Amino acid sequence: MGATNAKGGFVPPLAEKLVWECPDCKGFNSTKLTKCKKCGAEKPQK
């Protein structure tokens, strides 16, 4: 569930919590994936 702002409106979660960017092909992947769906590169460790 999302947060609300001072006026009570919906605030979506940050994109970094939903996707990660592949360092090789710059494709975006779900955080559930451990390999890039486009090029197969491993998810970078933080």
CSV table of C-alpha atoms in Angstrom, one decimal:
chain,number,residue,atom,x,y,z
A,1,MET,CA,0.0,0.0,0.0
A,2,GLY,CA,1.3,3.5,-0.9
A,3,ALA,CA,1.9,6.4,1.4
A,4,THR,CA,-0.1,9.7,1.4
A,5,ASN,CA,1.2,13.2,1.1
A,6,ALA,CA,0.3,16.2,3.3
A,7,LYS,CA,-2.9,16.8,1.3
A,8,GLY,CA,-4.0,13.2,1.6
A,9,GLY,CA,-3.2,12.2,-2.0
A,10,PHE,CA,-1.5,9.0,-3.1
A,11,VAL,CA,2.3,8.8,-3.3
A,12,PRO,CA,3.6,5.9,-5.4
A,13,PRO,CA,6.6,4.0,-4.2
A,14,LEU,CA,10.1,4.9,-5.6
A,15,ALA,CA,11.0,3.3,-8.9
A,16,GLU,CA,14.2,1.8,-7.3
A,17,LYS,CA,12.0,-0.4,-5.1
A,18,LEU,CA,10.2,-1.8,-8.1
A,19,VAL,CA,12.9,-2.2,-10.8
A,20,TRP,CA,16.6,-2.4,-11.3
A,21,GLU,CA,18.6,-1.2,-14.3
A,22,CYS,CA,21.0,-3.7,-16.0
A,23,PRO,CA,24.6,-2.3,-16.1
A,24,ASP,CA,25.3,-4.0,-19.4
A,25,CYS,CA,22.3,-3.3,-21.7
A,26,LYS,CA,20.5,-0.6,-19.6
A,27,GLY,CA,17.3,-2.6,-19.6
A,28,PHE,CA,14.9,-2.4,-16.7
A,29,ASN,CA,13.9,-5.5,-14.7
A,30,SER,CA,11.6,-6.5,-11.9
A,31,THR,CA,13.3,-6.7,-8.5
A,32,LYS,CA,12.2,-10.3,-8.4
A,33,LEU,CA,14.6,-11.2,-11.2
A,34,THR,CA,18.2,-12.1,-10.6
A,35,LYS,CA,19.2,-11.9,-14.2
A,36,CYS,CA,18.4,-9.3,-16.9
A,37,LYS,CA,15.5,-10.5,-19.0
A,38,LYS,CA,17.0,-8.8,-22.1
A,39,CYS,CA,20.7,-9.8,-22.0
A,40,GLY,CA,21.0,-12.3,-19.2
A,41,ALA,CA,23.5,-10.3,-17.1
A,42,GLU,CA,23.5,-10.9,-13.4
A,43,LYS,CA,21.7,-8.4,-11.1
A,44,PRO,CA,24.3,-6.1,-9.5
A,45,GLN,CA,24.9,-6.4,-5.8
A,46,LYS,CA,24.3,-3.3,-3.7
